[in-house]
Amino acid sequence: MKLIYNIGLLAGIQPEGVLRVEGAAQGSTGLLENAWLAIEDGRIVDYGEMADQVGHDGFVIPGSDRESIDAHGGMVMPGFCDSHTHVVYAGSRDGEFLDKINGLSYEEIAARGGGILNSADLLHRTSEEDLLEQSLVRVKEMMDKGTVAMEIKSGYGLNKADELKMLRVIRRIGETVPAKVKSTFLGAHAVGRGFTHEAYVQEVIDMIPEAAEYADFIDVFCDEGFFTVEDTDRILTAAEHLLTPKIHANELAVSGGVQVGVRHKALSVDHLERTTNAEIFALEDTWTMPTMLPGSSFFLGLPYGQAKEFLKAGLGVALASDYNPGSSPSGDMRFVMALGCIKMRLTPIEAFNAVTLNSAYAMGVSSEYGSITRGKKAALILTQPGWDLTKLAYQYQTPFIRQVIL
Ligand code: NIG
Ligand code: FE
């Protein structure tokens, strides 16, 4: 048994069985001041107020116990959950950063053979060991910044051998780090070199059975200039019963990606920079979590997702980092939360729920991660004294983490 005591604020408490929060409910979370929390076998077993120093099963807050952590008035909250990343990649695309500064758009850079194909060329020339080593640096950076569960996509292989190399690396990351790692096969990220569009869609379909041995999810970049609704439908049909969809949709255009994702029971549809009421309507009463990626809006200068409209319609919203070399070279979920507040007008608690419980839901781990709930993993952030959820987003660059508990 390990105890954290003298907690100034225990934030993000949810009753058992709440797997996501939607609509008005996204605006609240359980808070307890002057609290303690008990951990056993890596799970939260109990929590309570310092004033009554006895837990449900009768133990007394010891304080002097060597296993105990004095929080010194810091906040304890669930660690960040990042349901959309591309952190397995080789090298860097900093050359394109200059093109971007000089005014080229994401699509123009891609059309010149930069973008995703550039990353695919770099990855092709990189050994599996080297790719693992390079990617682990980023994963550790994310964990240092408080991320305790993450999804990682393939999609810079764009041929069978290299896609499987990526999926093996994602699996090895999951075996190496204490954070939870979920894996997504994104063969349909761009048309691989040497293929016609048609031939590549077929190639992706042919990769599915082997990819399914490694991955939890399947993703398609369903957007203008990449894959059509028809391609997406074919790929998701082939993956039925093997891989659950999580779809890139509506980043560059109103693509139809949301609707095709919902039809195939996608666990999430992601990006959503460009949506209309039709997308909101399509998502109502589904199990699909709309996921927005404000870090890529920030980096590419795209519109921000209309999160408030989604909440007003009674939907939940998740936020994720999209950490990748082309559109969001950052996995800082605290910054994502701040962008949610500053640019999308989410309240701090709405944004907090978006980067914890709802993002955990969007990668299928919210029964284990994303809130302070008895029985869930003790995957927590302990902050310096004096922090709360508003300050977290408001004072968005001040270091706040004292310890990430995993
Ligand atoms: O989510 N939009 C597609 N894929 C990534 C970008 C990948 C890249 O440019 O390397 C994204 O933004
Ligand atoms: Fe992405």
Tab-separated table of C-alpha atoms and ligand atoms in Angstrom:
chain	number	residue	atom	x	y	z
A	1	MET	CA	0.000	0.000	0.000
A	2	LYS	CA	1.274	3.435	-0.954
A	3	LEU	CA	-0.332	6.627	0.307
A	4	ILE	CA	-0.261	10.122	-1.056
A	5	TYR	CA	-1.304	12.514	1.708
A	6	ASN	CA	-1.538	16.262	2.226
A	7	ILE	CA	-3.016	16.574	-1.272
A	8	GLY	CA	-4.183	20.182	-1.701
A	9	LEU	CA	-6.670	19.246	-4.423
A	10	LEU	CA	-7.640	15.831	-5.723
A	11	ALA	CA	-9.051	16.575	-9.184
A	12	GLY	CA	-10.849	14.454	-11.770
A	13	ILE	CA	-12.828	12.128	-9.501
A	14	GLN	CA	-15.459	10.058	-11.312
A	15	PRO	CA	-17.724	7.299	-10.056
A	16	GLU	CA	-17.063	3.795	-11.367
A	17	GLY	CA	-18.507	3.038	-14.789
A	18	VAL	CA	-18.335	6.543	-16.282
A	19	LEU	CA	-16.441	5.908	-19.490
A	20	ARG	CA	-16.898	9.361	-21.097
A	21	VAL	CA	-18.573	12.686	-20.316
A	22	GLU	CA	-20.802	14.482	-22.817
A	23	GLY	CA	-22.652	17.754	-23.211
A	24	ALA	CA	-23.147	19.677	-19.965
A	25	ALA	CA	-21.571	16.817	-17.985
A	26	GLN	CA	-18.230	17.593	-19.634
A	27	GLY	CA	-18.225	20.826	-17.652
A	28	SER	CA	-17.919	19.178	-14.256
A	29	THR	CA	-15.608	16.812	-12.449
A	30	GLY	CA	-15.203	15.577	-8.900
A	31	LEU	CA	-12.900	17.682	-6.699
A	32	LEU	CA	-11.773	17.053	-3.120
A	33	GLU	CA	-9.660	19.476	-1.109
A	34	ASN	CA	-7.164	18.368	1.564
A	35	ALA	CA	-7.219	14.755	0.539
A	36	TRP	CA	-5.293	11.498	0.609
A	37	LEU	CA	-5.204	8.704	-1.949
A	38	ALA	CA	-4.173	5.074	-1.479
A	39	ILE	CA	-2.541	2.900	-4.140
A	40	GLU	CA	-2.102	-0.862	-4.137
A	41	ASP	CA	-0.668	-3.021	-6.922
A	42	GLY	CA	-0.590	0.028	-9.166
A	43	ARG	CA	-4.271	0.806	-8.729
A	44	ILE	CA	-6.230	3.464	-6.879
A	45	VAL	CA	-7.863	1.602	-4.012
A	46	ASP	CA	-9.299	4.489	-2.014
A	47	TYR	CA	-9.245	8.223	-1.382
A	48	GLY	CA	-10.718	10.536	1.220
A	49	GLU	CA	-10.349	13.725	3.211
A	50	MET	CA	-7.406	14.332	5.494
A	51	ALA	CA	-9.890	15.285	8.221
A	52	ASP	CA	-11.142	11.728	8.546
A	53	GLN	CA	-7.905	9.833	8.505
A	54	VAL	CA	-9.401	6.404	8.058
A	55	GLY	CA	-9.888	4.715	4.715
A	56	HIS	CA	-12.821	2.478	3.834
A	57	ASP	CA	-10.950	-0.645	4.846
A	58	GLY	CA	-9.817	0.812	8.145
A	59	PHE	CA	-6.205	1.852	7.556
A	60	VAL	CA	-4.914	4.984	9.210
A	61	ILE	CA	-3.028	7.658	7.301
A	62	PRO	CA	0.485	6.943	8.527
A	63	GLY	CA	2.517	9.891	7.246
A	64	SER	CA	5.734	8.338	8.524
A	65	ASP	CA	5.363	5.262	6.320
A	66	ARG	CA	8.321	5.010	3.941
A	67	GLU	CA	5.988	4.185	1.073
A	68	SER	CA	4.028	7.391	1.605
A	69	ILE	CA	4.350	10.551	-0.415
A	70	ASP	CA	3.755	13.901	1.261
A	71	ALA	CA	2.080	15.975	-1.491
A	72	HIS	CA	2.814	19.221	0.391
A	73	GLY	CA	-0.467	20.711	-0.831
A	74	GLY	CA	0.072	19.797	-4.475
A	75	MET	CA	-2.769	18.765	-6.782
A	76	VAL	CA	-3.181	15.108	-7.744
A	77	MET	CA	-4.939	14.510	-11.060
A	78	PRO	CA	-5.160	11.689	-13.602
A	79	GLY	CA	-2.281	11.768	-16.084
A	80	PHE	CA	-2.965	13.007	-19.594
A	81	CYS	CA	-4.317	10.553	-22.165
A	82	ASP	CA	-3.258	11.259	-25.751
A	83	SER	CA	-5.476	9.334	-28.157
A	84	HIS	CA	-3.924	10.511	-31.439
A	85	THR	CA	-0.183	10.596	-32.137
A	86	HIS	CA	2.306	9.768	-34.869
A	87	VAL	CA	5.402	9.731	-32.626
A	88	VAL	CA	7.057	6.835	-34.420
A	89	TYR	CA	8.875	8.563	-37.251
A	90	ALA	CA	12.415	8.905	-38.515
A	91	GLY	CA	14.521	12.031	-38.703
A	92	SER	CA	12.915	15.418	-38.866
A	93	ARG	CA	11.006	17.633	-41.281
A	94	ASP	CA	12.543	20.876	-40.136
A	95	GLY	CA	13.436	21.703	-43.763
A	96	GLU	CA	9.731	21.947	-44.517
A	97	PHE	CA	9.338	24.259	-41.559
A	98	LEU	CA	11.133	26.884	-43.639
A	99	ASP	CA	8.836	26.215	-46.630
A	100	LYS	CA	5.915	26.712	-44.282
A	101	ILE	CA	7.324	29.958	-42.912
A	102	ASN	CA	7.804	31.105	-46.499
A	103	GLY	CA	4.096	30.614	-47.125
A	104	LEU	CA	3.582	27.130	-48.570
A	105	SER	CA	0.511	25.293	-47.291
A	106	TYR	CA	0.478	21.731	-45.893
A	107	GLU	CA	-1.051	20.548	-49.194
A	108	GLU	CA	1.542	22.407	-51.301
A	109	ILE	CA	4.409	20.912	-49.312
A	110	ALA	CA	2.875	17.442	-49.724
A	111	ALA	CA	2.331	17.974	-53.476
A	112	ARG	CA	6.057	18.705	-53.881
A	113	GLY	CA	6.967	15.289	-52.457
A	114	GLY	CA	7.524	16.687	-48.978
A	115	GLY	CA	5.172	15.886	-46.175
A	116	ILE	CA	4.237	12.323	-45.364
A	117	LEU	CA	6.193	10.890	-48.344
A	118	ASN	CA	9.336	12.618	-47.126
A	119	SER	CA	8.896	10.933	-43.732
A	120	ALA	CA	8.290	7.611	-45.505
A	121	ASP	CA	11.590	7.907	-47.391
A	122	LEU	CA	13.442	8.693	-44.173
A	123	LEU	CA	11.770	5.808	-42.358
A	124	HIS	CA	12.588	3.389	-45.184
A	125	ARG	CA	16.298	4.155	-44.719
A	126	THR	CA	16.164	3.800	-40.922
A	127	SER	CA	16.698	0.476	-39.147
A	128	GLU	CA	14.101	-0.854	-36.746
A	129	GLU	CA	16.467	-0.383	-33.779
A	130	ASP	CA	17.245	3.186	-34.731
A	131	LEU	CA	13.561	3.957	-35.284
A	132	LEU	CA	12.767	2.569	-31.831
A	133	GLU	CA	15.509	4.625	-30.229
A	134	GLN	CA	14.462	7.857	-31.968
A	135	SER	CA	10.793	7.327	-31.114
A	136	LEU	CA	11.452	6.462	-27.466
A	137	VAL	CA	13.025	9.890	-26.981
A	138	ARG	CA	9.671	11.452	-27.894
A	139	VAL	CA	7.634	8.972	-25.873
A	140	LYS	CA	9.758	9.717	-22.799
A	141	GLU	CA	9.355	13.437	-23.422
A	142	MET	CA	5.557	12.922	-23.452
A	143	MET	CA	5.691	10.942	-20.222
A	144	ASP	CA	7.809	13.620	-18.555
A	145	LYS	CA	5.075	16.082	-19.498
A	146	GLY	CA	2.443	13.938	-17.809
A	147	THR	CA	1.086	11.626	-20.527
A	148	VAL	CA	0.307	8.195	-19.074
A	149	ALA	CA	-1.560	6.603	-21.992
A	150	MET	CA	-1.082	7.187	-25.693
A	151	GLU	CA	-2.137	5.903	-29.066
A	152	ILE	CA	0.545	5.669	-31.767
A	153	LYS	CA	-0.131	5.245	-35.484
A	154	SER	CA	1.826	3.663	-38.310
A	155	GLY	CA	1.528	5.480	-41.631
A	156	TYR	CA	5.068	6.490	-42.555
A	157	GLY	CA	5.842	3.061	-43.999
A	158	LEU	CA	3.452	3.087	-46.975
A	159	ASN	CA	4.512	-0.376	-48.078
A	160	LYS	CA	3.982	-3.660	-46.293
A	161	ALA	CA	7.493	-4.167	-44.946
A	162	ASP	CA	7.833	-0.655	-43.576
A	163	GLU	CA	4.305	-0.495	-42.148
A	164	LEU	CA	4.972	-3.742	-40.256
A	165	LYS	CA	8.331	-2.348	-39.119
A	166	MET	CA	6.463	0.603	-37.608
A	167	LEU	CA	3.867	-1.615	-35.953
A	168	ARG	CA	6.623	-3.752	-34.400
A	169	VAL	CA	8.292	-0.619	-33.080
A	170	ILE	CA	4.991	0.560	-31.547
A	171	ARG	CA	4.595	-2.823	-29.869
A	172	ARG	CA	8.154	-2.647	-28.501
A	173	ILE	CA	7.516	0.846	-27.140
A	174	GLY	CA	4.506	-0.544	-25.278
A	175	GLU	CA	6.712	-3.293	-23.836
A	176	THR	CA	9.414	-0.818	-22.824
A	177	VAL	CA	7.643	2.080	-21.116
A	178	PRO	CA	5.270	2.112	-18.139
A	179	ALA	CA	2.732	4.258	-20.038
A	180	LYS	CA	-0.144	2.461	-21.771
A	181	VAL	CA	0.338	2.260	-25.550
A	182	LYS	CA	-2.399	1.514	-28.092
A	183	SER	CA	-1.504	0.885	-31.723
A	184	THR	CA	-3.201	1.987	-34.930
A	185	PHE	CA	-2.587	0.777	-38.491
A	186	LEU	CA	-2.633	3.861	-40.721
A	187	GLY	CA	-1.477	2.302	-43.989
A	188	ALA	CA	-3.862	4.694	-45.770
A	189	HIS	CA	-2.003	7.837	-44.739
A	190	ALA	CA	-0.790	8.693	-48.270
A	191	VAL	CA	-0.292	6.716	-51.481
A	192	GLY	CA	3.063	4.918	-51.209
A	193	ARG	CA	5.759	5.607	-53.779
A	194	GLY	CA	5.564	3.433	-56.873
A	195	PHE	CA	1.833	2.711	-56.513
A	196	THR	CA	-1.143	4.093	-58.385
A	197	HIS	CA	-3.908	5.283	-56.078
A	198	GLU	CA	-6.041	2.228	-56.899
A	199	ALA	CA	-3.193	-0.232	-56.462
A	200	TYR	CA	-2.246	1.287	-53.132
A	201	VAL	CA	-5.774	1.066	-51.711
A	202	GLN	CA	-5.692	-2.631	-52.630
A	203	GLU	CA	-2.232	-2.951	-51.025
A	204	VAL	CA	-3.573	-1.482	-47.776
A	205	ILE	CA	-6.461	-3.943	-47.859
A	206	ASP	CA	-3.988	-6.779	-48.376
A	207	MET	CA	-1.921	-5.614	-45.388
A	208	ILE	CA	-4.870	-5.717	-42.969
A	209	PRO	CA	-4.654	-9.349	-41.763
A	210	GLU	CA	-0.993	-9.052	-40.764
A	211	ALA	CA	-1.398	-5.532	-39.392
A	212	ALA	CA	-4.229	-6.828	-37.217
A	213	GLU	CA	-1.753	-9.078	-35.394
A	214	TYR	CA	-0.109	-5.942	-34.003
A	215	ALA	CA	-2.634	-3.125	-34.074
A	216	ASP	CA	-5.773	-2.352	-32.068
A	217	PHE	CA	-7.242	0.155	-34.526
A	218	ILE	CA	-7.321	1.113	-38.197
A	219	ASP	CA	-7.176	4.674	-39.473
A	220	VAL	CA	-7.619	6.253	-42.911
A	221	PHE	CA	-6.675	9.828	-43.841
A	222	CYS	CA	-10.076	10.531	-45.411
A	223	ASP	CA	-9.538	13.994	-46.804
A	224	GLU	CA	-9.148	16.056	-49.953
A	225	GLY	CA	-6.045	14.982	-51.868
A	226	PHE	CA	-5.575	11.813	-49.809
A	227	PHE	CA	-8.268	9.085	-49.578
A	228	THR	CA	-11.908	9.341	-50.625
A	229	VAL	CA	-15.015	8.242	-48.772
A	230	GLU	CA	-15.232	5.280	-51.197
A	231	ASP	CA	-11.607	4.237	-50.448
A	232	THR	CA	-12.303	4.572	-46.736
A	233	ASP	CA	-15.452	2.507	-46.991
A	234	ARG	CA	-13.608	-0.283	-48.838
A	235	ILE	CA	-10.726	-0.329	-46.365
A	236	LEU	CA	-12.978	-0.295	-43.293
A	237	THR	CA	-15.183	-3.005	-44.766
A	238	ALA	CA	-12.111	-5.192	-45.249
A	239	ALA	CA	-11.061	-4.531	-41.653
A	240	GLU	CA	-14.429	-5.318	-40.133
A	241	HIS	CA	-14.165	-7.704	-37.125
A	242	LEU	CA	-10.365	-7.282	-37.204
A	243	LEU	CA	-9.652	-3.649	-36.347
A	244	THR	CA	-11.839	-0.894	-34.878
A	245	PRO	CA	-11.742	2.336	-36.904
A	246	LYS	CA	-10.407	5.707	-35.743
A	247	ILE	CA	-10.559	8.093	-38.681
A	248	HIS	CA	-8.684	11.227	-39.825
A	249	ALA	CA	-11.559	13.373	-41.091
A	250	ASN	CA	-12.353	16.947	-42.069
A	251	GLU	CA	-8.918	18.454	-41.590
A	252	LEU	CA	-8.459	19.918	-45.056
A	253	ALA	CA	-12.058	19.859	-46.314
A	254	VAL	CA	-15.573	18.753	-45.366
A	255	SER	CA	-14.624	15.266	-46.465
A	256	GLY	CA	-17.476	12.933	-45.543
A	257	GLY	CA	-14.989	11.188	-43.267
A	258	VAL	CA	-17.141	11.674	-40.181
A	259	GLN	CA	-20.149	9.994	-41.758
A	260	VAL	CA	-18.227	7.040	-43.176
A	261	GLY	CA	-16.484	6.624	-39.812
A	262	VAL	CA	-19.769	6.619	-37.913
A	263	ARG	CA	-21.247	4.117	-40.395
A	264	HIS	CA	-18.363	1.784	-39.582
A	265	LYS	CA	-18.733	2.326	-35.812
A	266	ALA	CA	-15.464	4.239	-35.475
A	267	LEU	CA	-14.383	4.694	-31.880
A	268	SER	CA	-13.300	8.225	-32.787
A	269	VAL	CA	-13.266	10.653	-35.691
A	270	ASP	CA	-10.348	13.026	-35.433
A	271	HIS	CA	-9.274	16.516	-36.575
A	272	LEU	CA	-12.687	18.044	-37.466
A	273	GLU	CA	-11.248	21.481	-38.206
A	274	ARG	CA	-13.927	21.801	-40.890
A	275	THR	CA	-17.361	20.642	-39.848
A	276	THR	CA	-20.972	21.632	-40.416
A	277	ASN	CA	-24.169	20.782	-38.562
A	278	ALA	CA	-24.380	17.625	-40.677
A	279	GLU	CA	-21.290	16.218	-38.914
A	280	ILE	CA	-22.705	17.054	-35.486
A	281	PHE	CA	-25.983	15.418	-36.448
A	282	ALA	CA	-24.182	12.306	-37.710
A	283	LEU	CA	-22.381	11.918	-34.375
A	284	GLU	CA	-25.421	12.179	-32.128
A	285	ASP	CA	-26.373	8.977	-30.278
A	286	THR	CA	-23.322	7.096	-31.487
A	287	TRP	CA	-20.419	5.640	-29.533
A	288	THR	CA	-17.953	7.660	-31.664
A	289	MET	CA	-15.893	10.289	-29.836
A	290	PRO	CA	-15.257	13.504	-31.785
A	291	THR	CA	-11.583	14.292	-31.247
A	292	MET	CA	-10.013	17.638	-32.009
A	293	LEU	CA	-6.323	18.375	-32.417
A	294	PRO	CA	-5.757	22.051	-31.657
A	295	GLY	CA	-1.974	21.630	-31.837
A	296	SER	CA	-2.229	21.100	-35.590
A	297	SER	CA	-4.620	24.040	-35.988
A	298	PHE	CA	-2.029	26.107	-34.134
A	299	PHE	CA	0.946	24.888	-36.163
A	300	LEU	CA	-0.728	24.950	-39.601
A	301	GLY	CA	-2.884	28.025	-39.035
A	302	LEU	CA	-6.081	26.052	-39.662
A	303	PRO	CA	-9.446	26.857	-38.090
A	304	TYR	CA	-9.976	25.364	-34.626
A	305	GLY	CA	-12.661	22.710	-34.193
A	306	GLN	CA	-16.053	23.975	-33.044
A	307	ALA	CA	-15.894	22.137	-29.730
A	308	LYS	CA	-18.474	24.375	-28.063
A	309	GLU	CA	-21.062	23.579	-30.736
A	310	PHE	CA	-20.455	19.873	-30.213
A	311	LEU	CA	-20.968	20.227	-26.451
A	312	LYS	CA	-24.119	22.286	-26.974
A	313	ALA	CA	-25.475	19.443	-29.093
A	314	GLY	CA	-24.904	17.092	-26.180
A	315	LEU	CA	-21.789	15.418	-27.578
A	316	GLY	CA	-18.521	14.872	-25.740
A	317	VAL	CA	-15.230	16.116	-27.145
A	318	ALA	CA	-11.728	14.703	-26.731
A	319	LEU	CA	-8.526	16.620	-27.389
A	320	ALA	CA	-5.244	14.997	-28.449
A	321	SER	CA	-1.807	16.213	-29.500
A	322	ASP	CA	-1.445	14.693	-33.012
A	323	TYR	CA	2.312	14.720	-32.246
A	324	ASN	CA	3.891	14.311	-35.714
A	325	PRO	CA	6.685	15.880	-37.775
A	326	GLY	CA	4.444	17.693	-40.265
A	327	SER	CA	1.490	19.306	-38.585
A	328	SER	CA	2.095	19.197	-34.836
A	329	PRO	CA	5.657	18.678	-33.639
A	330	SER	CA	4.659	18.671	-29.970
A	331	GLY	CA	3.151	16.128	-27.603
A	332	ASP	CA	2.519	18.618	-24.814
A	333	MET	CA	-0.998	17.814	-23.588
A	334	ARG	CA	-1.002	20.668	-21.102
A	335	PHE	CA	-0.516	23.033	-24.063
A	336	VAL	CA	-3.315	21.190	-25.893
A	337	MET	CA	-5.544	21.786	-22.870
A	338	ALA	CA	-4.593	25.475	-22.838
A	339	LEU	CA	-5.367	25.782	-26.575
A	340	GLY	CA	-8.723	24.159	-25.854
A	341	CYS	CA	-9.454	26.986	-23.432
A	342	ILE	CA	-7.803	29.912	-25.198
A	343	LYS	CA	-8.688	29.115	-28.810
A	344	MET	CA	-11.760	26.894	-28.517
A	345	ARG	CA	-13.338	28.603	-25.507
A	346	LEU	CA	-13.657	25.429	-23.494
A	347	THR	CA	-13.776	25.951	-19.753
A	348	PRO	CA	-10.738	24.547	-17.920
A	349	ILE	CA	-12.813	21.601	-16.682
A	350	GLU	CA	-14.250	20.895	-20.152
A	351	ALA	CA	-10.708	20.952	-21.549
A	352	PHE	CA	-9.404	18.834	-18.648
A	353	ASN	CA	-12.047	16.163	-19.306
A	354	ALA	CA	-11.140	16.334	-23.005
A	355	VAL	CA	-7.449	15.518	-22.350
A	356	THR	CA	-8.108	12.842	-19.723
A	357	LEU	CA	-11.316	10.790	-19.589
A	358	ASN	CA	-12.646	11.490	-23.089
A	359	SER	CA	-9.280	11.002	-24.728
A	360	ALA	CA	-8.909	7.729	-22.800
A	361	TYR	CA	-12.329	6.731	-24.170
A	362	ALA	CA	-11.208	7.611	-27.721
A	363	MET	CA	-8.545	4.894	-27.523
A	364	GLY	CA	-10.601	2.388	-25.578
A	365	VAL	CA	-8.807	2.640	-22.224
A	366	SER	CA	-11.198	4.730	-20.136
A	367	SER	CA	-12.149	1.799	-17.907
A	368	GLU	CA	-8.516	1.921	-16.675
A	369	TYR	CA	-7.307	5.497	-17.222
A	370	GLY	CA	-8.529	9.081	-17.356
A	371	SER	CA	-10.010	9.734	-13.913
A	372	ILE	CA	-9.584	9.298	-10.178
A	373	THR	CA	-11.769	6.231	-9.680
A	374	ARG	CA	-11.378	3.313	-7.291
A	375	GLY	CA	-9.978	0.364	-9.234
A	376	LYS	CA	-8.422	2.397	-12.039
A	377	LYS	CA	-4.678	2.483	-12.676
A	378	ALA	CA	-2.794	4.892	-10.451
A	379	ALA	CA	-1.479	6.796	-13.477
A	380	LEU	CA	-1.286	10.223	-11.925
A	381	ILE	CA	0.308	13.631	-11.957
A	382	LEU	CA	1.367	15.137	-8.630
A	383	THR	CA	1.851	18.879	-9.043
A	384	GLN	CA	3.807	21.476	-7.146
A	385	PRO	CA	1.846	23.125	-4.312
A	386	GLY	CA	-0.955	25.521	-5.143
A	387	TRP	CA	-2.111	24.314	-8.551
A	388	ASP	CA	-5.683	23.811	-9.722
A	389	LEU	CA	-7.296	23.055	-13.097
A	390	THR	CA	-7.832	26.695	-14.052
A	391	LYS	CA	-4.258	27.669	-13.292
A	392	LEU	CA	-3.073	24.682	-15.334
A	393	ALA	CA	-4.536	26.161	-18.528
A	394	TYR	CA	-4.114	29.820	-17.628
A	395	GLN	CA	-0.485	29.812	-16.584
A	396	TYR	CA	0.182	27.476	-19.440
A	397	GLN	CA	3.946	27.503	-19.518
A	398	THR	CA	4.904	27.498	-15.854
A	399	PRO	CA	6.379	24.128	-14.873
A	400	PHE	CA	3.820	22.397	-12.660
A	401	ILE	CA	4.724	18.719	-12.383
A	402	ARG	CA	6.410	17.442	-9.266
A	403	GLN	CA	6.124	13.761	-10.107
A	404	VAL	CA	4.432	11.555	-12.686
A	405	ILE	CA	3.251	8.386	-10.932
A	406	LEU	CA	3.002	5.377	-13.210
B	1	NIG	O1	-2.750	14.179	-38.412
B	1	NIG	N1	-3.330	14.609	-41.397
B	1	NIG	C1	-2.660	13.605	-41.558
B	1	NIG	N2	-1.658	13.155	-40.827
B	1	NIG	C2	-0.978	13.930	-39.852
B	1	NIG	C3	0.145	14.670	-40.436
B	1	NIG	C4	1.198	13.766	-40.812
B	1	NIG	C5	2.405	14.430	-41.363
B	1	NIG	O2	2.350	15.521	-41.962
B	1	NIG	O3	3.446	13.806	-41.208
B	1	NIG	C6	-1.953	14.768	-39.105
B	1	NIG	O4	-1.946	16.003	-39.172
B	2	FE	FE	-2.955	12.736	-37.247
